[in-house]
């Protein structure tokens, strides 16, 4: 029998929530431990082994000068690199600082800003190294994550769906919050994978899985304006967990320019 | 024609349950009239009606006691006869041997209560897709019982009258009811409907009741929220495949799939495989898919219908034109769900009318010869 694949899990700038999707996998943990060798996973074990690794999971965005170097080293010792979660795939909530004066943002947030050494922009891993598979979401969906690992173990690279959340709402019989409640919802432009979690509780999707197949963000923005929101309010909808993803960012920037030129 | 009072209607619901049917009917959930398992007439939307238009749907109380004084919500019988997710087979690998087990045939028997004529027609449209080759669909379809309710309350986006599919139930039902004050007129459509009716204690309807029942659907015909000119729709759409209207609608279309999901005849599906971590168990599942998703047309060289324009045109042209070539019937029953449940309110009747107004003004591109 061939040796078990060696798997590593690293984090960059992130909250650890995506790694926790693995650690919280409960029923699947034993099965997972039987199928792979966890070679380096600091949140799970203090036994940290050197590479090379067959599969490496990376959570978090590239936010500091050290991480720029670290991710290159990780890539060099990884056969297959999979990024997990909104931060690693789009820059995350910390990308809200992108395009602003970093020194000013740091001064507003930290009492001793002189200790902070950050890059001007928080960026997705794929801006720095080649990524073999991206799983989006905040956090990443456990079923999608375990499913991807299962397929990789069979030597097959999965294709996560890019269809909007709406398809999952309808499969599950959730009533549309835009049509039946006039609630702004990013579901029509956000990729499915979460199981339509927020609409299940009659709340609008806030886009944490990132843009769907080339999304028509402009048409949805027009609809939100019709619902009585201001351009900046609509822009704030797009500038959230995955706001630095190009499709969301471009529409947000255009709306902000629109409001600025109107006042 | 028979007459069944309100108590008799209660006996109908009880009898269906007693005969082992899972009774599926309209009920209010999360601000809409959906189809779900119901436990008697108490779960029906009594004194509720809805207001619907492009991209908008709201419920309101009427203050009366009618059970069916509304037009349909997002769900149709499709949700039950062609479920959104269905396991097709499982596979097990043990010591080099692979065993594949087809999913067992479904045991459930549904009784649908309150389907409108448009939705009864939609079931017959889907039959042409599934009934031949899908034994699970065929079993669910054949073993279900259908109680239609003639429509007196077309919604703001309805156009069944234009499509010739309503508002009066003409076929596809075991029993068809018309709600009048204090009860229902009932017509059996099948022998088993007749047999069930004979146990309910109905009486012969009076001439006045029969006339009142006819007035319900005649009135509905006058109050259709939408109309559609259907003359030579295939020719119109084939001639105008380069019409600029396709670009305009694509600029509004979210390609979000909602229209296809709520359409009672849309049948597209995908088959996805799941596998256990140890690689010994696999499950093959069929799930609702949509021609509006880019990945739906993914093939080895890439996505075939890359633009929103191509996907919208494909859907509309299939629904109203090439469906007829393919299945011998229109794919549209005029229920209007695609208009109401489109988050940006795109209206198929408006799109087709806009093309018809300028029919012939745009030259058709040369036929591409393979």
Coordinates of C-alpha atoms in Angstrom, one line a residue:
Chain A
X1 CA 0.0 0.0 0.0
X2 CA 1.3 3.4 -0.9
X3 CA 2.2 5.8 1.9
X4 CA -0.6 8.2 2.9
X5 CA -0.5 11.6 1.3
X6 CA 1.3 14.2 3.4
X7 CA -0.9 17.2 4.1
X8 CA 0.0 20.6 5.6
X9 CA -2.2 23.5 6.7
X10 CA -0.8 27.0 7.0
X11 CA -2.3 30.3 7.8
X12 CA -1.5 33.8 6.7
X13 CA -3.6 36.9 7.8
X14 CA -6.9 35.3 8.9
X15 CA -9.1 34.5 11.9
X16 CA -8.5 30.7 11.8
X17 CA -12.1 30.0 11.1
X18 CA -11.4 28.0 7.9
X19 CA -8.9 25.7 9.7
X20 CA -11.5 25.2 12.3
X21 CA -13.8 23.8 9.7
X22 CA -11.3 20.9 9.5
X23 CA -10.8 20.6 13.3
X24 CA -14.5 20.7 13.9
X25 CA -15.2 18.0 11.3
X26 CA -15.9 15.6 14.2
X27 CA -17.4 12.5 12.5
X28 CA -15.0 12.9 9.6
X29 CA -11.9 13.5 11.7
X30 CA -11.0 9.8 12.3
X31 CA -11.7 9.0 8.7
X32 CA -9.5 11.9 7.6
X33 CA -6.7 10.9 9.9
X34 CA -6.9 7.4 8.4
X35 CA -6.7 8.7 4.9
X36 CA -3.9 11.3 5.2
X37 CA -0.8 12.1 7.2
X38 CA -1.1 15.5 8.9
X39 CA 2.6 16.6 8.5
X40 CA 2.3 20.2 9.5
X41 CA -0.8 21.8 11.0
X42 CA 0.2 24.1 13.9
X43 CA -3.4 24.6 15.1
X44 CA -3.9 20.8 15.5
X45 CA -0.5 19.5 16.6
X46 CA 2.9 20.8 17.9
X47 CA 4.6 18.1 15.7
X48 CA 5.6 20.2 12.7
X49 CA 7.4 18.4 9.9
X50 CA 9.3 19.8 7.0
X51 CA 8.1 19.5 3.4
X52 CA 7.7 18.5 0.8
X53 CA 3.9 18.1 1.1
X54 CA 1.5 16.4 -1.3
X55 CA -1.4 18.8 -0.5
X56 CA -1.1 22.1 1.2
X57 CA -4.0 24.1 2.4
X58 CA -3.5 27.8 3.0
X59 CA -5.9 30.1 4.9
X60 CA -5.6 33.9 5.0
X61 CA -4.5 36.7 2.9
X62 CA -1.0 38.1 2.2
X63 CA -0.8 41.1 4.4
X64 CA 2.8 41.5 5.7
X65 CA 6.2 41.5 4.1
X66 CA 7.1 38.2 5.9
X67 CA 4.0 36.5 4.3
X68 CA 5.2 37.4 0.8
X69 CA 8.3 35.3 1.4
X70 CA 6.6 32.6 3.5
X71 CA 4.0 31.8 0.8
X72 CA 6.8 31.4 -1.8
X73 CA 8.6 28.9 0.5
X74 CA 5.3 27.0 1.0
X75 CA 4.7 26.9 -2.7
X76 CA 8.2 25.5 -3.3
X77 CA 7.5 22.5 -1.1
X78 CA 3.9 21.8 -2.1
X79 CA 2.8 19.6 -4.9
X80 CA -0.8 20.8 -4.8
X81 CA -1.6 24.1 -3.2
X82 CA -5.2 24.8 -2.3
X83 CA -6.3 28.1 -0.8
X84 CA -9.3 28.1 1.5
X85 CA -11.6 30.9 2.4
X86 CA -12.5 34.5 1.6
X87 CA -9.2 35.9 2.9
X88 CA -6.9 33.6 0.9
X89 CA -9.0 33.9 -2.3
X90 CA -9.9 37.6 -2.3
X91 CA -7.9 39.4 0.4
X92 CA -10.6 39.2 3.0
X93 CA -12.2 41.8 5.3
X94 CA -8.7 43.2 6.0
X95 CA -8.6 44.3 2.3
X96 CA -11.0 47.1 3.4
X97 CA -7.8 49.1 3.9
X98 CA -6.7 48.7 0.3
X99 CA -6.8 52.0 -1.5
X100 CA -6.7 54.0 1.7
X101 CA -3.8 55.6 3.6
X102 CA -2.3 52.6 5.5
X103 CA -0.6 54.8 8.2
X104 CA -3.9 56.5 8.9
X105 CA -5.8 53.2 9.1
X106 CA -3.2 51.7 11.4
X107 CA -3.3 54.8 13.7
X108 CA -7.1 54.6 13.9
X109 CA -7.0 50.9 14.9
X110 CA -3.9 50.3 17.1
X111 CA -2.9 52.2 20.2
X112 CA 0.8 51.6 19.4
X113 CA 1.0 51.7 15.6
X114 CA 4.8 51.7 15.6
X115 CA 4.7 47.9 16.2
X116 CA 2.6 47.2 13.1
X117 CA 4.4 46.4 9.9
X118 CA 1.9 45.7 7.1
X119 CA 1.7 45.9 3.4
X120 CA -0.3 48.7 1.7
X121 CA -2.7 46.1 0.4
X122 CA -4.1 42.8 1.7
X123 CA -4.1 40.5 -1.3
X124 CA -5.2 36.9 -2.3
X125 CA -2.6 34.2 -2.3
X126 CA -3.0 33.8 -6.1
X127 CA -1.5 37.3 -6.6
X128 CA 1.8 35.9 -5.3
X129 CA 2.1 32.3 -6.3
X130 CA 0.4 29.7 -8.5
X131 CA -2.7 28.3 -6.8
X132 CA -4.0 24.9 -7.9
X133 CA -7.5 25.1 -6.4
X134 CA -9.5 27.9 -4.6
X135 CA -12.3 27.2 -2.2
X136 CA -14.1 30.4 -1.2
X137 CA -16.4 31.3 1.7
X138 CA -16.2 32.8 5.1
X139 CA -15.7 30.3 6.4
X140 CA -15.1 27.8 3.8
X141 CA -17.9 25.2 3.6
X142 CA -16.9 22.0 5.5
X143 CA -18.6 19.7 3.1
X144 CA -17.0 21.4 0.1
X145 CA -13.6 21.2 1.9
X146 CA -13.8 17.5 2.8
X147 CA -15.3 16.8 -0.6
X148 CA -12.3 18.4 -2.3
X149 CA -9.8 16.5 -0.2
X150 CA -11.7 13.2 -0.9
X151 CA -11.4 13.9 -4.7
X152 CA -7.8 14.9 -4.5
X153 CA -7.1 11.6 -2.7
X154 CA -8.5 9.8 -5.7
X155 CA -6.2 11.9 -8.0
X156 CA -9.0 14.1 -9.3
X157 CA -9.3 17.9 -9.1
X158 CA -12.8 19.0 -8.3
X159 CA -14.6 21.9 -10.0
X160 CA -16.5 23.8 -7.3
X161 CA -19.7 25.3 -8.7
X162 CA -19.7 28.9 -9.9
X163 CA -23.5 29.3 -10.2
X164 CA -25.2 31.9 -7.9
X165 CA -26.6 31.2 -4.5
X166 CA -30.1 31.6 -6.0
X167 CA -30.0 28.1 -7.5
X168 CA -29.5 26.6 -4.0
X169 CA -32.2 28.8 -2.5
X170 CA -34.6 27.4 -5.1
X171 CA -33.5 23.8 -4.7
X172 CA -34.1 24.1 -1.0
X173 CA -37.4 25.9 -1.4
X174 CA -36.3 29.1 0.4
X175 CA -38.6 32.0 -0.5
X176 CA -36.7 34.8 -2.3
X177 CA -36.0 37.7 0.1
X178 CA -35.6 40.2 -2.7
X179 CA -38.9 39.4 -4.4
X180 CA -41.0 38.6 -1.3
X181 CA -39.5 41.1 1.2
X182 CA -37.7 43.8 -0.8
X183 CA -34.5 42.8 1.1
X184 CA -31.2 43.5 -0.7
X185 CA -29.4 40.2 -1.2
X186 CA -26.1 39.5 -3.0
X187 CA -27.3 35.9 -3.8
X188 CA -27.7 36.6 -7.5
X189 CA -24.1 37.5 -7.9
X190 CA -22.5 35.3 -5.3
X191 CA -21.3 31.8 -5.9
X192 CA -23.1 29.0 -4.2
X193 CA -21.5 26.6 -1.8
X194 CA -22.8 27.7 1.6
X195 CA -26.2 25.9 1.2
X196 CA -27.9 29.3 1.0
X197 CA -27.3 29.8 4.7
X198 CA -28.4 33.4 5.2
X199 CA -31.6 33.3 3.0
X200 CA -32.5 30.1 5.0
X201 CA -33.0 32.6 7.9
X202 CA -34.8 35.1 5.7
X203 CA -31.7 37.3 5.5
X204 CA -30.0 38.7 2.4
X205 CA -26.8 37.0 1.3
X206 CA -23.7 39.2 2.0
X207 CA -21.5 37.7 -0.6
X208 CA -19.0 35.8 1.6
X209 CA -18.4 33.1 -1.1
X210 CA -17.3 35.8 -3.6
X211 CA -18.5 36.6 -7.1
X212 CA -20.3 33.9 -9.1
X213 CA -19.8 33.1 -12.8
X214 CA -19.1 36.5 -14.4
X215 CA -21.8 38.3 -12.3
X216 CA -24.0 41.2 -13.4
X217 CA -23.2 43.3 -10.4
X218 CA -24.3 46.5 -12.2
X219 CA -27.8 45.2 -12.8
X220 CA -28.2 44.1 -9.2
X221 CA -26.9 47.4 -8.0
X222 CA -29.6 49.2 -10.0
X223 CA -32.2 47.0 -8.3
X224 CA -30.8 47.9 -4.9
X225 CA -31.0 51.6 -5.8
X226 CA -34.7 51.0 -6.8
X227 CA -35.2 49.5 -3.3
X228 CA -34.3 53.0 -1.9
X229 CA -30.6 52.5 -1.1
X230 CA -28.1 55.3 -1.8
X231 CA -25.1 54.5 -4.1
X232 CA -22.7 54.5 -1.1
X233 CA -25.0 52.1 0.8
X234 CA -25.0 49.8 -2.2
X235 CA -21.3 50.1 -2.5
X236 CA -20.9 49.1 1.1
X237 CA -22.9 45.9 0.4
X238 CA -20.3 44.9 -2.2
X239 CA -17.4 46.1 -0.1
X240 CA -17.6 43.5 2.7
X241 CA -16.0 40.1 3.3
X242 CA -15.0 39.6 -0.4
X243 CA -15.1 43.3 -1.4
X244 CA -11.6 43.2 -3.0
X245 CA -12.7 40.5 -5.5
X246 CA -12.5 42.4 -8.8
X247 CA -16.2 42.1 -9.8
X248 CA -17.4 43.4 -6.4
X249 CA -14.7 46.1 -6.2
X250 CA -15.3 47.6 -9.6
X251 CA -19.0 48.1 -9.0
X252 CA -18.4 49.5 -5.5
X253 CA -15.8 52.0 -6.9
X254 CA -18.2 53.1 -9.6
X255 CA -21.0 53.7 -7.1
X256 CA -18.7 55.6 -4.8
X257 CA -17.7 57.8 -7.8
X258 CA -21.3 58.3 -8.7
X259 CA -22.2 59.5 -5.2
X260 CA -19.1 61.7 -5.0
X261 CA -20.0 63.4 -8.3
X262 CA -23.6 63.9 -7.1
X263 CA -22.6 65.8 -4.0
Chain B
X1 CA -71.3 18.1 -11.7
X2 CA -71.4 17.5 -8.0
X3 CA -71.4 19.9 -5.0
X4 CA -69.3 19.4 -1.9
X5 CA -69.8 21.6 1.1
X6 CA -66.9 22.7 3.3
X7 CA -67.2 19.7 5.6
X8 CA -67.2 17.5 2.5
X9 CA -63.9 19.1 1.5
X10 CA -62.5 18.3 5.0
X11 CA -63.6 14.7 4.4
X12 CA -61.7 14.7 1.1
X13 CA -58.5 15.8 2.7
X14 CA -58.9 13.2 5.5
X15 CA -59.7 10.4 3.0
X16 CA -56.6 11.2 0.9
X17 CA -54.5 10.9 4.1
X18 CA -56.3 7.7 5.1
X19 CA -55.5 6.1 1.8
X20 CA -51.8 6.6 2.4
X21 CA -51.2 9.7 0.3
X22 CA -48.8 12.4 1.5
X23 CA -51.0 15.4 0.9
X24 CA -49.2 18.3 -0.7
X25 CA -51.0 21.6 -0.8
X26 CA -50.6 25.4 -0.7
X27 CA -49.6 26.8 2.6
X28 CA -48.1 30.1 3.9
X29 CA -44.4 30.1 4.7
X30 CA -41.9 33.0 4.9
X31 CA -44.2 35.4 3.2
X32 CA -45.3 33.3 0.3
X33 CA -47.8 30.6 -0.6
X34 CA -45.6 27.5 -1.1
X35 CA -46.4 23.9 -1.7
X36 CA -45.6 21.6 1.2
X37 CA -47.0 18.7 3.1
X38 CA -50.2 19.7 4.8
X39 CA -52.3 18.2 7.5
X40 CA -55.8 19.0 6.5
X41 CA -57.7 22.1 5.4
X42 CA -56.5 24.1 8.4
X43 CA -53.0 24.4 6.8
X44 CA -54.4 26.0 3.6
X45 CA -54.1 29.8 3.1
X46 CA -57.6 30.8 4.2
X47 CA -58.4 34.4 3.7
X48 CA -55.0 35.1 2.1
X49 CA -54.3 36.6 -1.4
X50 CA -51.2 37.7 -3.0
X51 CA -50.2 40.7 -5.1
X52 CA -47.5 40.0 -7.7
X53 CA -45.8 41.8 -10.5
X54 CA -42.4 41.7 -12.1
X55 CA -39.8 41.0 -9.3
X56 CA -42.3 41.6 -6.5
X57 CA -44.6 39.3 -4.5
X58 CA -46.5 40.2 -1.3
X59 CA -49.2 38.5 0.7
X60 CA -52.2 40.3 2.1
X61 CA -55.3 39.3 4.2
X62 CA -58.6 39.4 2.5
X63 CA -60.9 39.1 5.6
X64 CA -63.0 36.4 3.8
X65 CA -62.9 32.6 4.3
X66 CA -61.9 31.4 0.9
X67 CA -59.2 28.8 0.7
X68 CA -58.1 29.2 -2.9
X69 CA -58.5 33.0 -3.6
X70 CA -54.9 33.4 -4.7
X71 CA -52.6 32.7 -7.6
X72 CA -49.7 30.3 -7.3
X73 CA -46.5 31.0 -5.5
X74 CA -43.0 30.0 -6.5
X75 CA -43.5 26.2 -6.2
X76 CA -45.1 23.8 -8.6
X77 CA -45.6 20.0 -8.6
X78 CA -42.1 19.8 -10.2
X79 CA -40.6 20.1 -6.7
X80 CA -42.1 16.7 -5.9
X81 CA -42.3 14.8 -9.1
X82 CA -38.8 15.9 -10.2
X83 CA -37.2 16.6 -6.9
X84 CA -34.4 19.2 -6.6
X85 CA -31.9 16.5 -5.5
X86 CA -32.3 12.8 -5.9
X87 CA -29.8 10.0 -5.4
X88 CA -29.6 7.9 -8.5
X89 CA -27.1 5.3 -7.4
X90 CA -24.5 4.4 -4.8
X91 CA -21.2 2.6 -5.4
X92 CA -19.1 0.6 -3.0
X93 CA -15.5 -0.5 -3.6
X94 CA -14.3 -3.4 -1.5
X95 CA -11.1 -5.3 -2.1
X96 CA -10.8 -4.4 -5.7
X97 CA -14.5 -5.2 -6.4
X98 CA -16.8 -2.3 -7.4
X99 CA -20.6 -2.7 -6.7
X100 CA -23.1 -0.2 -8.1
X101 CA -26.6 -0.1 -6.7
X102 CA -29.3 1.9 -8.4
X103 CA -31.4 3.9 -5.8
X104 CA -34.5 2.0 -4.9
X105 CA -37.7 3.3 -6.5
X106 CA -39.6 5.9 -4.4
X107 CA -42.3 4.6 -2.1
X108 CA -44.0 7.9 -1.5
X109 CA -47.5 8.5 -3.0
X110 CA -48.5 12.2 -3.3
X111 CA -51.9 13.7 -3.4
X112 CA -51.7 17.2 -4.8
X113 CA -54.4 19.5 -3.7
X114 CA -55.0 22.9 -5.3
X115 CA -53.0 22.7 -8.5
X116 CA -54.1 25.2 -11.1
X117 CA -54.8 24.3 -14.7
X118 CA -51.4 25.9 -15.8
X119 CA -49.6 23.5 -13.4
X120 CA -51.6 20.5 -14.5
X121 CA -50.5 21.3 -18.0
X122 CA -46.9 21.8 -16.9
X123 CA -46.8 18.2 -15.5
X124 CA -47.9 16.9 -18.9
X125 CA -45.1 19.0 -20.5
X126 CA -42.5 17.4 -18.1
X127 CA -43.9 13.9 -18.8
X128 CA -42.6 14.3 -22.4
X129 CA -39.1 14.7 -20.9
X130 CA -39.0 12.2 -18.0
X131 CA -41.8 9.6 -18.3
X132 CA -40.1 7.5 -21.0
X133 CA -36.8 6.9 -19.4
X134 CA -37.0 7.8 -15.7
X135 CA -38.7 5.0 -13.7
X136 CA -38.6 7.0 -10.4
X137 CA -40.4 9.9 -12.1
X138 CA -42.9 7.6 -13.7
X139 CA -43.7 5.8 -10.5
X140 CA -44.2 9.1 -8.6
X141 CA -46.3 10.5 -11.4
X142 CA -48.5 7.5 -11.9
X143 CA -49.1 6.9 -8.2
X144 CA -50.0 10.5 -7.4
X145 CA -53.5 11.8 -7.1
X146 CA -54.4 15.2 -8.5
X147 CA -57.0 17.6 -7.2
X148 CA -57.1 20.6 -9.4
X149 CA -58.8 23.9 -8.5
X150 CA -60.2 26.0 -11.2
X151 CA -58.6 29.5 -11.1
X152 CA -60.7 32.5 -10.2
X153 CA -57.7 34.6 -9.1
X154 CA -55.1 35.0 -11.8
X155 CA -52.0 36.8 -10.6
X156 CA -50.5 40.0 -11.9
X157 CA -48.0 38.1 -14.1
X158 CA -50.4 35.3 -15.3
X159 CA -51.1 34.7 -19.0
X160 CA -52.4 31.1 -19.2
X161 CA -55.3 32.3 -21.3
X162 CA -52.8 33.3 -24.1
X163 CA -51.1 30.0 -23.9
X164 CA -54.3 28.0 -23.9
X165 CA -53.5 26.3 -20.6
X166 CA -56.2 27.7 -18.3
X167 CA -57.8 29.1 -16.2
X168 CA -60.2 26.1 -16.3
X169 CA -58.8 22.7 -15.6
X170 CA -59.4 20.7 -18.8
X171 CA -57.3 17.6 -18.3
X172 CA -54.7 16.0 -16.0
X173 CA -56.8 15.9 -12.9
X174 CA -58.6 13.2 -10.9
X175 CA -60.9 15.8 -9.4
X176 CA -61.4 19.4 -10.3
X177 CA -63.0 21.8 -7.8
X178 CA -64.4 25.3 -8.2
X179 CA -64.6 27.2 -4.9
X180 CA -67.9 29.0 -4.4
X181 CA -69.2 30.5 -1.2
X182 CA -69.8 27.7 1.2
X183 CA -68.4 24.8 -0.8
X184 CA -67.1 23.5 -4.1
X185 CA -68.5 22.2 -7.3
X186 CA -66.6 19.0 -8.2
X187 CA -66.0 17.2 -11.5
X188 CA -64.2 13.9 -11.7
X189 CA -61.6 13.5 -14.4
X190 CA -60.8 9.9 -13.9
X191 CA -62.3 6.6 -12.7
X192 CA -60.4 6.8 -9.5
X193 CA -61.5 10.4 -9.0
X194 CA -65.1 9.3 -9.5
X195 CA -64.6 6.5 -7.0
X196 CA -63.1 8.8 -4.3
X197 CA -65.9 11.3 -4.9
X198 CA -68.6 8.6 -4.4
X199 CA -67.3 8.2 -0.8
X200 CA -67.5 11.9 0.1
X201 CA -71.2 12.4 0.4
X202 CA -71.6 15.1 -2.3
X203 CA -74.8 16.0 -3.9
X204 CA -75.8 17.0 -7.5
X205 CA -74.9 20.6 -8.1
X206 CA -77.8 23.0 -8.9
X207 CA -78.0 24.8 -12.2
X208 CA -77.2 28.1 -10.3
X209 CA -74.1 26.5 -8.8
X210 CA -72.9 25.2 -12.1
X211 CA -73.4 28.6 -13.6
X212 CA -71.5 30.3 -10.7
X213 CA -68.6 27.8 -11.3
X214 CA -68.4 28.7 -15.0
X215 CA -68.5 32.4 -14.0
X216 CA -65.4 32.0 -11.8
X217 CA -63.1 31.0 -14.7
X218 CA -64.9 33.2 -17.2
X219 CA -64.1 36.1 -14.9
X220 CA -60.5 35.0 -14.4
X221 CA -60.0 35.0 -18.2
X222 CA -60.9 38.7 -18.2
X223 CA -58.5 39.5 -15.4
X224 CA -55.2 38.0 -16.7
X225 CA -52.3 40.1 -15.6
X226 CA -50.5 39.6 -18.9
X227 CA -51.2 38.8 -22.5
X228 CA -49.0 37.3 -25.1
X229 CA -49.5 37.2 -28.9
X230 CA -48.5 33.7 -29.8
X231 CA -48.9 33.7 -33.5
X232 CA -45.9 32.0 -35.1
X233 CA -43.7 32.4 -32.1
X234 CA -41.1 30.0 -33.4
X235 CA -40.8 31.9 -36.7
X236 CA -40.6 35.2 -34.9
X237 CA -37.8 34.1 -32.5
X238 CA -35.8 32.2 -35.2
X239 CA -36.0 35.2 -37.5
X240 CA -34.9 37.6 -34.9
X241 CA -31.9 35.8 -33.3
X242 CA -29.7 38.8 -34.0
X243 CA -32.2 41.3 -32.7
X244 CA -30.7 44.1 -30.5
X245 CA -33.3 43.4 -27.8
X246 CA -31.2 40.4 -26.8
X247 CA -28.3 42.8 -25.8
X248 CA -30.7 45.0 -23.9
X249 CA -32.2 42.2 -21.9
X250 CA -28.7 40.7 -21.2
X251 CA -27.7 44.0 -19.6
X252 CA -30.5 43.5 -17.1
X253 CA -30.3 39.8 -16.7
X254 CA -28.5 38.5 -13.6
X255 CA -28.2 35.0 -15.0
X256 CA -29.1 34.0 -11.5
X257 CA -31.2 30.9 -12.6
X258 CA -34.4 31.9 -10.7
X259 CA -36.6 31.9 -13.8
X260 CA -35.6 28.4 -14.7
X261 CA -35.8 27.1 -11.1
X262 CA -39.4 28.4 -10.6
X263 CA -40.5 27.4 -14.2
X264 CA -42.8 24.3 -13.8
X265 CA -41.5 22.8 -17.1
X266 CA -37.8 23.6 -17.0
X267 CA -36.2 20.2 -16.6
X268 CA -32.4 20.7 -16.8
X269 CA -30.3 18.8 -14.4
X270 CA -26.8 17.9 -13.6
X271 CA -25.4 14.7 -12.2
X272 CA -22.8 15.1 -9.5
X273 CA -20.7 12.5 -7.7
X274 CA -19.7 12.5 -4.1
X275 CA -17.1 10.2 -2.6
X276 CA -16.1 9.2 0.9
X277 CA -12.7 10.2 2.3
X278 CA -11.5 6.6 2.2
X279 CA -12.6 6.2 -1.4
X280 CA -14.8 3.2 -0.7
X281 CA -18.3 4.8 -1.0
X282 CA -19.6 7.0 -3.8
X283 CA -23.0 8.6 -4.3
X284 CA -24.4 9.8 -7.6
X285 CA -27.0 12.6 -7.3
X286 CA -29.1 14.3 -9.8
X287 CA -29.8 18.0 -9.0
X288 CA -31.7 20.9 -10.6
X289 CA -29.4 22.8 -13.0
X290 CA -30.0 25.8 -15.2
X291 CA -29.1 26.9 -18.7
X292 CA -28.4 30.3 -17.2
X293 CA -25.3 29.1 -15.4
X294 CA -22.1 29.4 -17.4
X295 CA -20.8 26.0 -16.3
X296 CA -23.9 24.3 -17.6
X297 CA -22.5 24.4 -21.1
X298 CA -19.0 23.5 -20.1
X299 CA -17.3 21.1 -22.5
X300 CA -13.7 20.1 -23.1
X301 CA -12.9 23.2 -25.1
X302 CA -14.6 25.6 -22.6
X303 CA -18.0 27.1 -22.0
X304 CA -20.3 27.1 -25.1
X305 CA -22.6 29.9 -24.1
X306 CA -20.3 32.4 -22.6
X307 CA -22.4 35.5 -22.7
X308 CA -25.6 36.4 -20.8
X309 CA -27.0 37.3 -24.2
X310 CA -26.5 33.8 -25.5
X311 CA -27.9 32.2 -22.4
X312 CA -31.0 34.3 -22.2
X313 CA -31.7 33.9 -26.0
X314 CA -31.2 30.1 -25.6
X315 CA -33.7 29.9 -22.8
X316 CA -36.4 32.1 -24.3
X317 CA -36.1 30.6 -27.7
X318 CA -36.1 27.0 -26.3
X319 CA -39.1 27.7 -24.1
X320 CA -41.3 29.3 -26.8
X321 CA -40.0 27.9 -30.1
X322 CA -37.6 25.0 -30.3
X323 CA -39.4 23.2 -27.4
X324 CA -42.2 22.8 -29.9
X325 CA -39.8 21.2 -32.5
X326 CA -38.4 19.0 -29.8
X327 CA -41.4 17.9 -27.8
X328 CA -44.5 18.9 -29.8
X329 CA -45.7 21.4 -27.3
X330 CA -44.8 24.8 -26.1
X331 CA -42.5 24.9 -23.0
X332 CA -44.5 27.8 -21.6
X333 CA -47.8 27.4 -19.7
X334 CA -48.2 31.1 -19.0
X335 CA -47.9 30.8 -15.2
X336 CA -45.8 34.0 -15.0
X337 CA -43.5 32.6 -12.3
X338 CA -40.4 33.6 -14.3
X339 CA -41.6 37.2 -14.3
X340 CA -42.5 37.4 -10.6
X341 CA -39.5 35.6 -9.2
X342 CA -36.9 37.4 -11.4
X343 CA -35.1 39.6 -8.9
X344 CA -34.9 42.4 -11.5
X345 CA -38.4 41.8 -12.9
X346 CA -37.6 40.8 -16.5
X347 CA -40.9 40.1 -18.2
X348 CA -40.9 37.4 -21.0
X349 CA -44.2 38.8 -22.5
X350 CA -42.6 42.3 -22.7
X351 CA -39.4 40.9 -24.3
X352 CA -41.3 39.0 -26.9
X353 CA -43.6 41.9 -27.7
X354 CA -40.6 44.2 -28.1
X355 CA -39.1 41.8 -30.7
X356 CA -42.5 41.5 -32.5
X357 CA -42.9 45.3 -32.8
X358 CA -39.6 45.5 -34.8
X359 CA -39.9 42.1 -36.5
X360 CA -38.0 42.0 -39.7
X361 CA -36.1 45.2 -39.2
X362 CA -32.9 43.3 -38.3
X363 CA -31.3 41.2 -40.9
X364 CA -30.7 37.6 -39.9
X365 CA -27.0 36.6 -40.0
X366 CA -26.0 34.1 -42.6
X367 CA -26.6 30.5 -41.5
X368 CA -23.4 29.0 -40.1
X369 CA -22.7 25.9 -42.1
X370 CA -20.8 23.3 -40.1

